[in-house]
PDB file of C-alpha atoms in Angstrom:
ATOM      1  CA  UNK A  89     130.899 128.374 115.353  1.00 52.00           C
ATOM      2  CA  UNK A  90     131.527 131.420 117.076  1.00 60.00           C
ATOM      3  CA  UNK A  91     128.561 133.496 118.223  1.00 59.00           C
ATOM      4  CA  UNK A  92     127.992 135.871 115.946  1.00 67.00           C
ATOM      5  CA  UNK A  93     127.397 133.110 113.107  1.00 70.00           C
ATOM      6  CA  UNK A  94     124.845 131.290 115.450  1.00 67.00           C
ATOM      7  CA  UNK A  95     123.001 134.745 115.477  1.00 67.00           C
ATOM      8  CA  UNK A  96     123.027 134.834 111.621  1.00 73.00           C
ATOM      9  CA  UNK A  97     121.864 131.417 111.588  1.00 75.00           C
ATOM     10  CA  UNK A  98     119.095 132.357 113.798  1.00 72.00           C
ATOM     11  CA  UNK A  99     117.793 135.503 112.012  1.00 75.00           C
ATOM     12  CA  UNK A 100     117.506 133.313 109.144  1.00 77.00           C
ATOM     13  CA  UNK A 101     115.624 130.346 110.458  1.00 76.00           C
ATOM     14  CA  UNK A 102     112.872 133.449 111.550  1.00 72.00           C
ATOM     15  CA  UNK A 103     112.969 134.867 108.386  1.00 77.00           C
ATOM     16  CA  UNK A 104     112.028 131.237 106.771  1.00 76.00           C
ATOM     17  CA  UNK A 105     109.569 131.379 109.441  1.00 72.00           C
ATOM     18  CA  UNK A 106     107.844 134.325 108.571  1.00 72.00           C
ATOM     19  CA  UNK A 107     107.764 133.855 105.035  1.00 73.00           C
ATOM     20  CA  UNK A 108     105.917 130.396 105.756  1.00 73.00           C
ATOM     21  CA  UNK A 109     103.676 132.130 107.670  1.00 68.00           C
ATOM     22  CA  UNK A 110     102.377 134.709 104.987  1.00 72.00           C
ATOM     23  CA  UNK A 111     102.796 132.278 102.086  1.00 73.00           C
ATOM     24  CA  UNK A 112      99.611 130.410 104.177  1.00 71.00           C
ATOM     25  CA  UNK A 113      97.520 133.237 104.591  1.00 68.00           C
ATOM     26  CA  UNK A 114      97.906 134.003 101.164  1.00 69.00           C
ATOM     27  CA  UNK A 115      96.863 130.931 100.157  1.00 65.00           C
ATOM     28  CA  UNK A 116      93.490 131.201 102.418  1.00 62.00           C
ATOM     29  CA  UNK A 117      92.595 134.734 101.320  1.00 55.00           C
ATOM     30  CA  UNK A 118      89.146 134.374  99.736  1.00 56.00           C
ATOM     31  CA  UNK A 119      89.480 134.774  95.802  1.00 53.00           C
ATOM     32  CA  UNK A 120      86.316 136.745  94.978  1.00 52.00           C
ATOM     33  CA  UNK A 121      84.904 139.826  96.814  1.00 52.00           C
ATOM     34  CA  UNK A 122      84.108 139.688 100.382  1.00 50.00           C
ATOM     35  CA  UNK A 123      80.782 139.424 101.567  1.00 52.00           C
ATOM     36  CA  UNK A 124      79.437 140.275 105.299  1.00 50.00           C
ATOM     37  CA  UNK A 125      79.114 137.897 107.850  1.00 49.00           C
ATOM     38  CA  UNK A 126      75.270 137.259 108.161  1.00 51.00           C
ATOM     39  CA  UNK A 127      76.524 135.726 112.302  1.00 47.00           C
ATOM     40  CA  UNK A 128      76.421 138.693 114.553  1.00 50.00           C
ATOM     41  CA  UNK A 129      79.451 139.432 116.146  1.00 53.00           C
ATOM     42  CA  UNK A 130      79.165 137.385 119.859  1.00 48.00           C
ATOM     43  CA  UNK A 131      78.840 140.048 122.033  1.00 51.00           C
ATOM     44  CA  UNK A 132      81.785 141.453 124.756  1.00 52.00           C
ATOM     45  CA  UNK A 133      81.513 139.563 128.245  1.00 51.00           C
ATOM     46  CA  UNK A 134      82.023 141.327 130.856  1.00 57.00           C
ATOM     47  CA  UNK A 135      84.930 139.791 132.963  1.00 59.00           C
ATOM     48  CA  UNK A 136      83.871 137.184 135.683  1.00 57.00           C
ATOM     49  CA  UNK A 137      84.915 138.512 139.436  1.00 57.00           C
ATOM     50  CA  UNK A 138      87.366 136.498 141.161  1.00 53.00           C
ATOM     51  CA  UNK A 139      85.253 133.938 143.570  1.00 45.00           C
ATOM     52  CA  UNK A 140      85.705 135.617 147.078  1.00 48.00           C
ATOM     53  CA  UNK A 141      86.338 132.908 149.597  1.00 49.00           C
ATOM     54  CA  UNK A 142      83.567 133.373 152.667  1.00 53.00           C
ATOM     55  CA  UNK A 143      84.224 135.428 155.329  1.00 57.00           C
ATOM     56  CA  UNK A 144      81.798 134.046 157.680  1.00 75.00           C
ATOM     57  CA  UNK A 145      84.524 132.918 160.053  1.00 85.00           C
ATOM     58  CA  UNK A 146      82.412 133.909 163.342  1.00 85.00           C
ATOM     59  CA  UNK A 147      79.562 131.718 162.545  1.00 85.00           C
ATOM     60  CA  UNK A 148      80.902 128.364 161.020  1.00 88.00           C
ATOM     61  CA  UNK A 149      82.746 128.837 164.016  1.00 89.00           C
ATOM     62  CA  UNK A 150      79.671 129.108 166.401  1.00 90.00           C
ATOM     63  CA  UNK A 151      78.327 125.573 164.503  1.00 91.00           C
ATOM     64  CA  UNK A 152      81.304 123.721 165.038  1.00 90.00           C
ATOM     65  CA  UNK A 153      81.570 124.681 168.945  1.00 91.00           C
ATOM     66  CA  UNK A 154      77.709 123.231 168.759  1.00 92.00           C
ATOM     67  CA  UNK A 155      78.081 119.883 166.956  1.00 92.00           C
ATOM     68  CA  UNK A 156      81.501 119.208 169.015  1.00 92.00           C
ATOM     69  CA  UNK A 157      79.879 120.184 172.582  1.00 92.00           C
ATOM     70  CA  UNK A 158      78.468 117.785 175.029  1.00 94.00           C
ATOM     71  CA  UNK A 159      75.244 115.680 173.996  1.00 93.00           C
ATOM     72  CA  UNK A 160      73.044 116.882 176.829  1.00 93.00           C
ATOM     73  CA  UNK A 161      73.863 120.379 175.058  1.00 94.00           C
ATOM     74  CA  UNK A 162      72.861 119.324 171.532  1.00 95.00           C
ATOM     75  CA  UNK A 163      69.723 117.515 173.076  1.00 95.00           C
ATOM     76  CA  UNK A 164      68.954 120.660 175.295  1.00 94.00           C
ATOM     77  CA  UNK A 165      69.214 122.735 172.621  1.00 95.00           C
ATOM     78  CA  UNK A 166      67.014 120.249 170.237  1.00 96.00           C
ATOM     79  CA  UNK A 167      64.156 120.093 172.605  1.00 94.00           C
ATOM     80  CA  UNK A 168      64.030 124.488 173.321  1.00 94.00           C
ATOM     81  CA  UNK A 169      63.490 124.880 169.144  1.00 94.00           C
ATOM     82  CA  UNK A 170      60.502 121.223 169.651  1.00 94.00           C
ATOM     83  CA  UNK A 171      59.069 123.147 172.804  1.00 92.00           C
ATOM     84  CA  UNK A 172      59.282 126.929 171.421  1.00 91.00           C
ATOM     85  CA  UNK A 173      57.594 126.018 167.823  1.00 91.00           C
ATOM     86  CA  UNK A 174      55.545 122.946 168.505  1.00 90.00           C
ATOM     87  CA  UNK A 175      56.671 121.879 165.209  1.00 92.00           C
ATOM     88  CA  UNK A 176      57.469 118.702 164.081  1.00 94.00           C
ATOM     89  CA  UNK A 177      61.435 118.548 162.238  1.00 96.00           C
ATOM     90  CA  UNK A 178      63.096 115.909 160.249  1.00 95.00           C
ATOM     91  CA  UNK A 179      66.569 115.076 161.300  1.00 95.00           C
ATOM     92  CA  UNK A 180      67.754 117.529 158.400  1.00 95.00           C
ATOM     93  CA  UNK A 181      65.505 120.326 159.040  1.00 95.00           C
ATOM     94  CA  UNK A 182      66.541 120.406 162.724  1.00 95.00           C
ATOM     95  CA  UNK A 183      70.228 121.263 161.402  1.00 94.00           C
ATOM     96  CA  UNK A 184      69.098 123.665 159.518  1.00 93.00           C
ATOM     97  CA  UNK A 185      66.864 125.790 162.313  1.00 93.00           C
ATOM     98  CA  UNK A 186      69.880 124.658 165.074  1.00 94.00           C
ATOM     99  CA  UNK A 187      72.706 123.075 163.709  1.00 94.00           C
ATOM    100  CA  UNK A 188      72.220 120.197 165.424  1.00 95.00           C
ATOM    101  CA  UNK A 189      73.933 117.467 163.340  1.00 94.00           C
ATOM    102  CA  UNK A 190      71.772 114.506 164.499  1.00 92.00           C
ATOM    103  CA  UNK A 191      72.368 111.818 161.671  1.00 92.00           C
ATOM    104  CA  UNK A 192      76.007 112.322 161.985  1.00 91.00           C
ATOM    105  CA  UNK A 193      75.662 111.937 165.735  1.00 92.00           C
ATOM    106  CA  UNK A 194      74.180 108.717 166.718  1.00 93.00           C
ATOM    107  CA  UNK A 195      74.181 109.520 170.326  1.00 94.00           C
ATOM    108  CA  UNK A 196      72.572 112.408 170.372  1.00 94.00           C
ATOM    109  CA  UNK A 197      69.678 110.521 167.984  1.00 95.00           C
ATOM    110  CA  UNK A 198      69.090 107.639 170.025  1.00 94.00           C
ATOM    111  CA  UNK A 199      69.164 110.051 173.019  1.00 94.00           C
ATOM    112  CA  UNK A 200      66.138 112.355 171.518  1.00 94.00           C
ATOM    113  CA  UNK A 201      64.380 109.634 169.840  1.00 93.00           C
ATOM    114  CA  UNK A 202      63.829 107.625 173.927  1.00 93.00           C
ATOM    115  CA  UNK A 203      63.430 111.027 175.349  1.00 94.00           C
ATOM    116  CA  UNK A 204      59.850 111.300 177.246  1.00 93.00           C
ATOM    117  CA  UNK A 205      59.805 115.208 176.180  1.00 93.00           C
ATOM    118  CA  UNK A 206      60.287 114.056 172.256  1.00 95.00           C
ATOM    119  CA  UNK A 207      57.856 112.305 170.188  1.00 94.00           C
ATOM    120  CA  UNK A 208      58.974 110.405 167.365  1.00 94.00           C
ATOM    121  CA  UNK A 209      56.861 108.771 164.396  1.00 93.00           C
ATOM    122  CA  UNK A 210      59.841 106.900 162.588  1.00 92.00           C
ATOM    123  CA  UNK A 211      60.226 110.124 160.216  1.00 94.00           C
ATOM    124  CA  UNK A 212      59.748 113.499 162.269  1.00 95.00           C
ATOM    125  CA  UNK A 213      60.649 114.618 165.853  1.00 96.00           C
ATOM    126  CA  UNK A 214      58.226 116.839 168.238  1.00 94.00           C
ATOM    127  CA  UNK A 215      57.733 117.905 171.322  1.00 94.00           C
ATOM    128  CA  UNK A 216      55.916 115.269 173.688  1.00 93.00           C
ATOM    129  CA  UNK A 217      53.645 117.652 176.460  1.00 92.00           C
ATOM    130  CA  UNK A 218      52.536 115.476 179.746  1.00 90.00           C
ATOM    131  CA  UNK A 219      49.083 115.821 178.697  1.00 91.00           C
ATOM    132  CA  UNK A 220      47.975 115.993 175.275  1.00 89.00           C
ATOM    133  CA  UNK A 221      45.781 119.398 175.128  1.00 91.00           C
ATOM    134  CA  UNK A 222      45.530 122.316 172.491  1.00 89.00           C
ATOM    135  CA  UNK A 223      43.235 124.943 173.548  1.00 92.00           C
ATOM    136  CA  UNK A 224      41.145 126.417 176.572  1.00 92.00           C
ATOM    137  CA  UNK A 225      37.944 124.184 176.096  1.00 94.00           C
ATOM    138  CA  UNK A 226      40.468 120.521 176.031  1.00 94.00           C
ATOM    139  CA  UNK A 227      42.269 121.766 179.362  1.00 94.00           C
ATOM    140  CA  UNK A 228      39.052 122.649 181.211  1.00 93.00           C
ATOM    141  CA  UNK A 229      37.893 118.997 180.162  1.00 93.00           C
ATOM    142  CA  UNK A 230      41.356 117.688 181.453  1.00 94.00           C
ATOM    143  CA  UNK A 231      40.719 119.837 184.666  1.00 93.00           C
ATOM    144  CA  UNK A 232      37.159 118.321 185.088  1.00 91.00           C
ATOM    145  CA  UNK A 233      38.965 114.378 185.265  1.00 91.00           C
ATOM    146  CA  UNK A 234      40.601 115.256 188.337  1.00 90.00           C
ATOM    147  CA  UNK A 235      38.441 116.507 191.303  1.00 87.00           C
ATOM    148  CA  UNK A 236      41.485 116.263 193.717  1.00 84.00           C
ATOM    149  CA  UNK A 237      43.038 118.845 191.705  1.00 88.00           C
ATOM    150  CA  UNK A 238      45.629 118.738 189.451  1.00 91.00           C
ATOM    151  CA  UNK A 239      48.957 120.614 189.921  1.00 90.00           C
ATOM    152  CA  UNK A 240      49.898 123.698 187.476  1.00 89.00           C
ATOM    153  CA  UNK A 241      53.823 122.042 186.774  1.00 89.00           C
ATOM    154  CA  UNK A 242      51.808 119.253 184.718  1.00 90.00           C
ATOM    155  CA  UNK A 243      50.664 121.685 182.874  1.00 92.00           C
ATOM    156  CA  UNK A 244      52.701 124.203 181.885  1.00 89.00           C
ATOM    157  CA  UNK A 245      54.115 122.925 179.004  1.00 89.00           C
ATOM    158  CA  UNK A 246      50.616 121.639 177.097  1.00 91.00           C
ATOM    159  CA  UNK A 247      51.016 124.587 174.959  1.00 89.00           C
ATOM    160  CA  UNK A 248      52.295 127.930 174.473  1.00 86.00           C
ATOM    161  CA  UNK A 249      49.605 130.082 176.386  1.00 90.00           C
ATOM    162  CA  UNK A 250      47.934 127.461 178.610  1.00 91.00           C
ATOM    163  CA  UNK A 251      48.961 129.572 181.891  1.00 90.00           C
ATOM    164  CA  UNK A 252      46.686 132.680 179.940  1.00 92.00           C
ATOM    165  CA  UNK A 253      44.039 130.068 179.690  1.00 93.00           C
ATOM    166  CA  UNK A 254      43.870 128.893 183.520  1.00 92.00           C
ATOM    167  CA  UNK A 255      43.623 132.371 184.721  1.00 91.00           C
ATOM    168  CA  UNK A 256      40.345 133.251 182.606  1.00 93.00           C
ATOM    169  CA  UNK A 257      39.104 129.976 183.448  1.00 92.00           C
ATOM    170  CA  UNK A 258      39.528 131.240 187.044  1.00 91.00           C
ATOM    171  CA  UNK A 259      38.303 134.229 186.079  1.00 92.00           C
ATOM    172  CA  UNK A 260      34.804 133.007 184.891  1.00 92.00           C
ATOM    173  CA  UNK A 261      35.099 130.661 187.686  1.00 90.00           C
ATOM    174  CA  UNK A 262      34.899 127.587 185.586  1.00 92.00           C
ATOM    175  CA  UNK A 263      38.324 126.467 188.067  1.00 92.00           C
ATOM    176  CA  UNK A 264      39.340 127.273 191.404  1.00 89.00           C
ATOM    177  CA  UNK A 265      43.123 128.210 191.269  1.00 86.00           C
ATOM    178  CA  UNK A 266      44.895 128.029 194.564  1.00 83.00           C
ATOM    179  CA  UNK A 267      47.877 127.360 196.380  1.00 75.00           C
ATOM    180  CA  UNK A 268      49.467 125.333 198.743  1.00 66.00           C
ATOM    181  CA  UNK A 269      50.887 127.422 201.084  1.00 59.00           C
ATOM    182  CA  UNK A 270      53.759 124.620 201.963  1.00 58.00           C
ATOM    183  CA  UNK A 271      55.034 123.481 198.640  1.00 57.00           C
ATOM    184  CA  UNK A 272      53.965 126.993 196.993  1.00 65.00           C
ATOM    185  CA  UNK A 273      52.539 124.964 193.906  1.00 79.00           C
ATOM    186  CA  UNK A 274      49.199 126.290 192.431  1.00 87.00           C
ATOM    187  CA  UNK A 275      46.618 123.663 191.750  1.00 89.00           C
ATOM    188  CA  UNK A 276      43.759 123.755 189.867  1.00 91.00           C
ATOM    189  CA  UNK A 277      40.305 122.448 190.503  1.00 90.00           C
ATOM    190  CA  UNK A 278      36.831 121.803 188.686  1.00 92.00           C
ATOM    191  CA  UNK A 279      34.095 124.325 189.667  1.00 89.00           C
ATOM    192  CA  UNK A 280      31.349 121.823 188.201  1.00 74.00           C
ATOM    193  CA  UNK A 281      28.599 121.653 190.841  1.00 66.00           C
ATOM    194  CA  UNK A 282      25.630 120.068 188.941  1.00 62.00           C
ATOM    195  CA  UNK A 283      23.121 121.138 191.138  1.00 53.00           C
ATOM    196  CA  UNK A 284      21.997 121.159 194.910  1.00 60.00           C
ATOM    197  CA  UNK A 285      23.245 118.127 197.404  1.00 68.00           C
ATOM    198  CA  UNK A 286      20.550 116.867 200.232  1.00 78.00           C
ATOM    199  CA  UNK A 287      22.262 116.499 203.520  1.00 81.00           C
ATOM    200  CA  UNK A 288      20.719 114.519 205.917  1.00 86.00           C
ATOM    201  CA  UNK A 289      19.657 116.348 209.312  1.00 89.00           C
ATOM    202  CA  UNK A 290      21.611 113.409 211.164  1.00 90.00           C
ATOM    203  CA  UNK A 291      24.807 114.004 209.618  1.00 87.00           C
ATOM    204  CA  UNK A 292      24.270 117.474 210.381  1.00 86.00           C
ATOM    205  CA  UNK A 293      23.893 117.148 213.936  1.00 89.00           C
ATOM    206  CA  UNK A 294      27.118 114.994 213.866  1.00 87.00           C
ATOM    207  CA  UNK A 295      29.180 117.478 212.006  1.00 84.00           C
ATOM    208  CA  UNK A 296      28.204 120.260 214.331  1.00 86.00           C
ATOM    209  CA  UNK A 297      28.242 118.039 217.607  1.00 86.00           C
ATOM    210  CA  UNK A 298      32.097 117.676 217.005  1.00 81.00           C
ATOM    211  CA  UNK A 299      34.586 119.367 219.441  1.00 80.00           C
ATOM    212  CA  UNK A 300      37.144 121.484 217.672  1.00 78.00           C
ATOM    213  CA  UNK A 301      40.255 122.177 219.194  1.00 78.00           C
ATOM    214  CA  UNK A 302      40.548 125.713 219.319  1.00 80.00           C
ATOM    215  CA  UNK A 303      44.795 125.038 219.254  1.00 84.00           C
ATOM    216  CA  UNK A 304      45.643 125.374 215.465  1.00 81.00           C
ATOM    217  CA  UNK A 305      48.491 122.872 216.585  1.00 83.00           C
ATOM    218  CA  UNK A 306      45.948 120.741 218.266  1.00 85.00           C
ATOM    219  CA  UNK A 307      43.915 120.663 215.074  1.00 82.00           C
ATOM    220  CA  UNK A 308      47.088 120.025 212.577  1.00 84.00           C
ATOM    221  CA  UNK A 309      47.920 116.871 214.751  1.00 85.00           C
ATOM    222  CA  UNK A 310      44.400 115.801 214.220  1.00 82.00           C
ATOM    223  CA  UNK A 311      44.523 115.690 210.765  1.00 82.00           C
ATOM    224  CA  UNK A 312      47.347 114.144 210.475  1.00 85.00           C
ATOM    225  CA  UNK A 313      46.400 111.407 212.106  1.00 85.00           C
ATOM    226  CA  UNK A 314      43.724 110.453 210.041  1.00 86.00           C
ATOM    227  CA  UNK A 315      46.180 110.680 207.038  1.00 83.00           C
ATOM    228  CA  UNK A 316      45.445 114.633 205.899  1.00 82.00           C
ATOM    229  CA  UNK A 317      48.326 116.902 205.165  1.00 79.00           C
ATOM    230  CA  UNK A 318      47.661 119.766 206.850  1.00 78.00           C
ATOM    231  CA  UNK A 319      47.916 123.070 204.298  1.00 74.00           C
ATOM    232  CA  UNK A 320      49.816 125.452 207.344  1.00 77.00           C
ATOM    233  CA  UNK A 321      52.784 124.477 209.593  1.00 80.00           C
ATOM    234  CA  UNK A 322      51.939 126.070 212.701  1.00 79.00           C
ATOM    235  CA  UNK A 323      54.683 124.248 214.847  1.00 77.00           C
ATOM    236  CA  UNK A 324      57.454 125.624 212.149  1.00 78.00           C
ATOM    237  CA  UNK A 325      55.606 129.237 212.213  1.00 80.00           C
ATOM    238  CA  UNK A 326      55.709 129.400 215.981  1.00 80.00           C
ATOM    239  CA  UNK A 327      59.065 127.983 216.381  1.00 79.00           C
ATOM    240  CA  UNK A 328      60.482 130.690 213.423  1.00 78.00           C
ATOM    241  CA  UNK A 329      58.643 133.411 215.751  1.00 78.00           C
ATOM    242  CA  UNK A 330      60.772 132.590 218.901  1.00 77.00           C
ATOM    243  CA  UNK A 331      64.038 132.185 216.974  1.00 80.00           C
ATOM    244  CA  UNK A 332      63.607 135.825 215.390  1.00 72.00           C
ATOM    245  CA  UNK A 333      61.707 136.970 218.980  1.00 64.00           C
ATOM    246  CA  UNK A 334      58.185 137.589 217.459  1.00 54.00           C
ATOM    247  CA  UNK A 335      55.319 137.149 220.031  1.00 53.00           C
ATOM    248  CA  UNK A 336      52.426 135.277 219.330  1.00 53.00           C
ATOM    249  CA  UNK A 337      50.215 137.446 221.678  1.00 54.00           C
ATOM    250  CA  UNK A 338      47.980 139.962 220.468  1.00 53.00           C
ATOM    251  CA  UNK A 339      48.991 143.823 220.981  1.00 56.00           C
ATOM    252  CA  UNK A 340      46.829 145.406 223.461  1.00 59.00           C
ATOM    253  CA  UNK A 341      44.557 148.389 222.358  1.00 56.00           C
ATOM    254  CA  UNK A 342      46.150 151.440 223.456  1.00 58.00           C
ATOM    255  CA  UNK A 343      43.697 153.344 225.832  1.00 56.00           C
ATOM    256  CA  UNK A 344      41.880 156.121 224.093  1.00 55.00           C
ATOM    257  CA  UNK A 345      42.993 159.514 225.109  1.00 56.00           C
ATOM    258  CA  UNK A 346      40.689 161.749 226.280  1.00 55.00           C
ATOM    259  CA  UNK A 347      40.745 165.684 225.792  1.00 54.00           C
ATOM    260  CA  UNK A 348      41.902 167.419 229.258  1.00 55.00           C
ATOM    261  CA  UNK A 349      43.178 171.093 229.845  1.00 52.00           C
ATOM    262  CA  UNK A 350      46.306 171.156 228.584  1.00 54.00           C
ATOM    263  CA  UNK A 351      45.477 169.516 225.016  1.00 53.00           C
ATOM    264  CA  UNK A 352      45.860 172.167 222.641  1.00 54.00           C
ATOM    265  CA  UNK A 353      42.383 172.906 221.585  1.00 53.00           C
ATOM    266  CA  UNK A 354      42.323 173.526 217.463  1.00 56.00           C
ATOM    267  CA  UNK A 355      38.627 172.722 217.121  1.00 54.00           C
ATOM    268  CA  UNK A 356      36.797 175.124 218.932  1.00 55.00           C
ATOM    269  CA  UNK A 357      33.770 175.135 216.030  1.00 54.00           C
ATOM    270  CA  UNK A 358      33.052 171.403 217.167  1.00 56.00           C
ATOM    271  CA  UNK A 359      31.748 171.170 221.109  1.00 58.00           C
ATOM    272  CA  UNK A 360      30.762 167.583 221.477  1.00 56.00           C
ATOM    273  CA  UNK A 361      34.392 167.120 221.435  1.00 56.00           C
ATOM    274  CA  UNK A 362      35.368 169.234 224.760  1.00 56.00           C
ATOM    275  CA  UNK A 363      32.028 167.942 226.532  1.00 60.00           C
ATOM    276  CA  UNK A 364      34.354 165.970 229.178  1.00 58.00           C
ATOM    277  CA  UNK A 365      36.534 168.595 228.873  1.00 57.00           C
ATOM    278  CA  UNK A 366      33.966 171.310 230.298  1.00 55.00           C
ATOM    279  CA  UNK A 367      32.194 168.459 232.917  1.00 55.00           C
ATOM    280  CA  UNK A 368      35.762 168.031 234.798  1.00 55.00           C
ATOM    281  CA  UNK A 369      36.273 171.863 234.778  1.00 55.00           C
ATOM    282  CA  UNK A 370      32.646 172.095 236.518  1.00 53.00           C
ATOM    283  CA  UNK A 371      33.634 169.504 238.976  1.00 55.00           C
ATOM    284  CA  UNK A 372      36.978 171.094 240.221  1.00 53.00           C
TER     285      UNK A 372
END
């Protein structure tokens, strides 16, 4: 069949088609009159956007640099968020504040949870101070245990503001706060004097009948050999001095000048001040 007949063919086979077609709608046409829908019409939705991918490249990048960096980084960066809120953080909640993955990191975990900065209760991580206090009137009590002093480094990190707190209680002299003038550390001390001490006249006389050495050297070796650390180096002070050509001896007064004839005389309205001034003119 040449071409032209397969073309006839397929007009026809369409025409069947469409016939068919209209024959069945006929045949489901309603027979009496129409009546309205009583279902409202479903109203027009809008088109749905097309789900953007997200383009928060920069910081998915920034979490994946954290959970593939070194553990001492991940811990680091677990205790700062313990220390800053003194909060305590499930393992999930700490990914969410620093994307620290710790349950998918079992080194870092074990790591935190046998820190001695990190307290953990079997559920919760927090941050572990050196001494357990909260407020002004728990460090003064801590202060009072240790009448040697105890050194400001232990207790910086109690809480937040505890530095704030150690200079009022210095400042209503609850504390002495001082240095050492070697290891430049401040220490703090109780001020809690209950009430007047009875020294015996005999141990007075003793105290005063010993012989200082007027030598600050003298009295540094002294002390140290009964065990005391002195609180000034003057061997290292005296040596520094003759390296960078400092002398230890005192400067001499300088001789007050006296008023003579040829000082230029700007304060005639005073006299006492030119009395030696007139007795060596009545001399000559």
């Amino acid at each position: 069949m040449d071409l032209k007949g397969q073309l006839d063919r397929f007009k026809k086979q369409q025409e069947r088609c469409q016939s068919t077609l209209s024959s069945i709608n006929a045949s489901r046409a309603p027979s009496g009159p129409s009546r309205p829908s009583s279902v409202p019409a479903a109203p027009s939705l809008k088109p749905t956007p097309p789900v953007k991918f997200s383009n928060d490249t920069e910081r998915l990048q920034f979490i994946n640099s954290i959970r593939k960096g070194p553990v001492g980084a991940q811990i680091k960066r677990v205790i700062e968020l313990l220390f800053e809120t003194r909060q305590a953080f499930t393992p999930e909640q700490i990914n969410e504040r620093c994307y620290v993955d710790m349950l998918s990191n079992k080194a870092v975990f074990d790591s935190l949870r046998n820190n001695p900065k990190v307290y953990y209760d079997g559920r919760r991580f927090s941050y572990k101070a050196k001494h357990d206090v909260k407020d002004k009137n728990q460090l003064l009590s801590l202060i009072k245990k240790y009448p040697a002093g105890i050194a400001a480094v232990d207790l910086k990190d109690a809480y937040p503001n505890v530095m704030d707190d150690l200079q009022a209680l210095k400042a209503s002299k609850h504390i002495w706060f001082l240095s050492n003038a070697d290891s430049q550390e401040d220490i703090a001390y109780p001020n809690d004097f209950k009430g007047q001490i009875e020294v015996d006249d005999e141990f007075k006389s003793l105290f005063q009948d010993i012989d200082i050495p007027s030598d600050l050297l003298d009295v540094e070796k002294e002390l140290q050999k009964i065990g005391l650390k002195p609180v000034m180096n003057t061997a290292q002070r005296r040596a520094a001095a003759q390296i960078q050509g400092v002398s230890n001896k005192p400067k001499q007064k300088k001789k007050k000048q006296e008023i003579s004839k040829r000082t230029k005389l700007t304060n005639a309205h005073l006299p006492e001040l030119f009395q030696n001034l007139n007795a060596s003119s009545s001399r000559n």
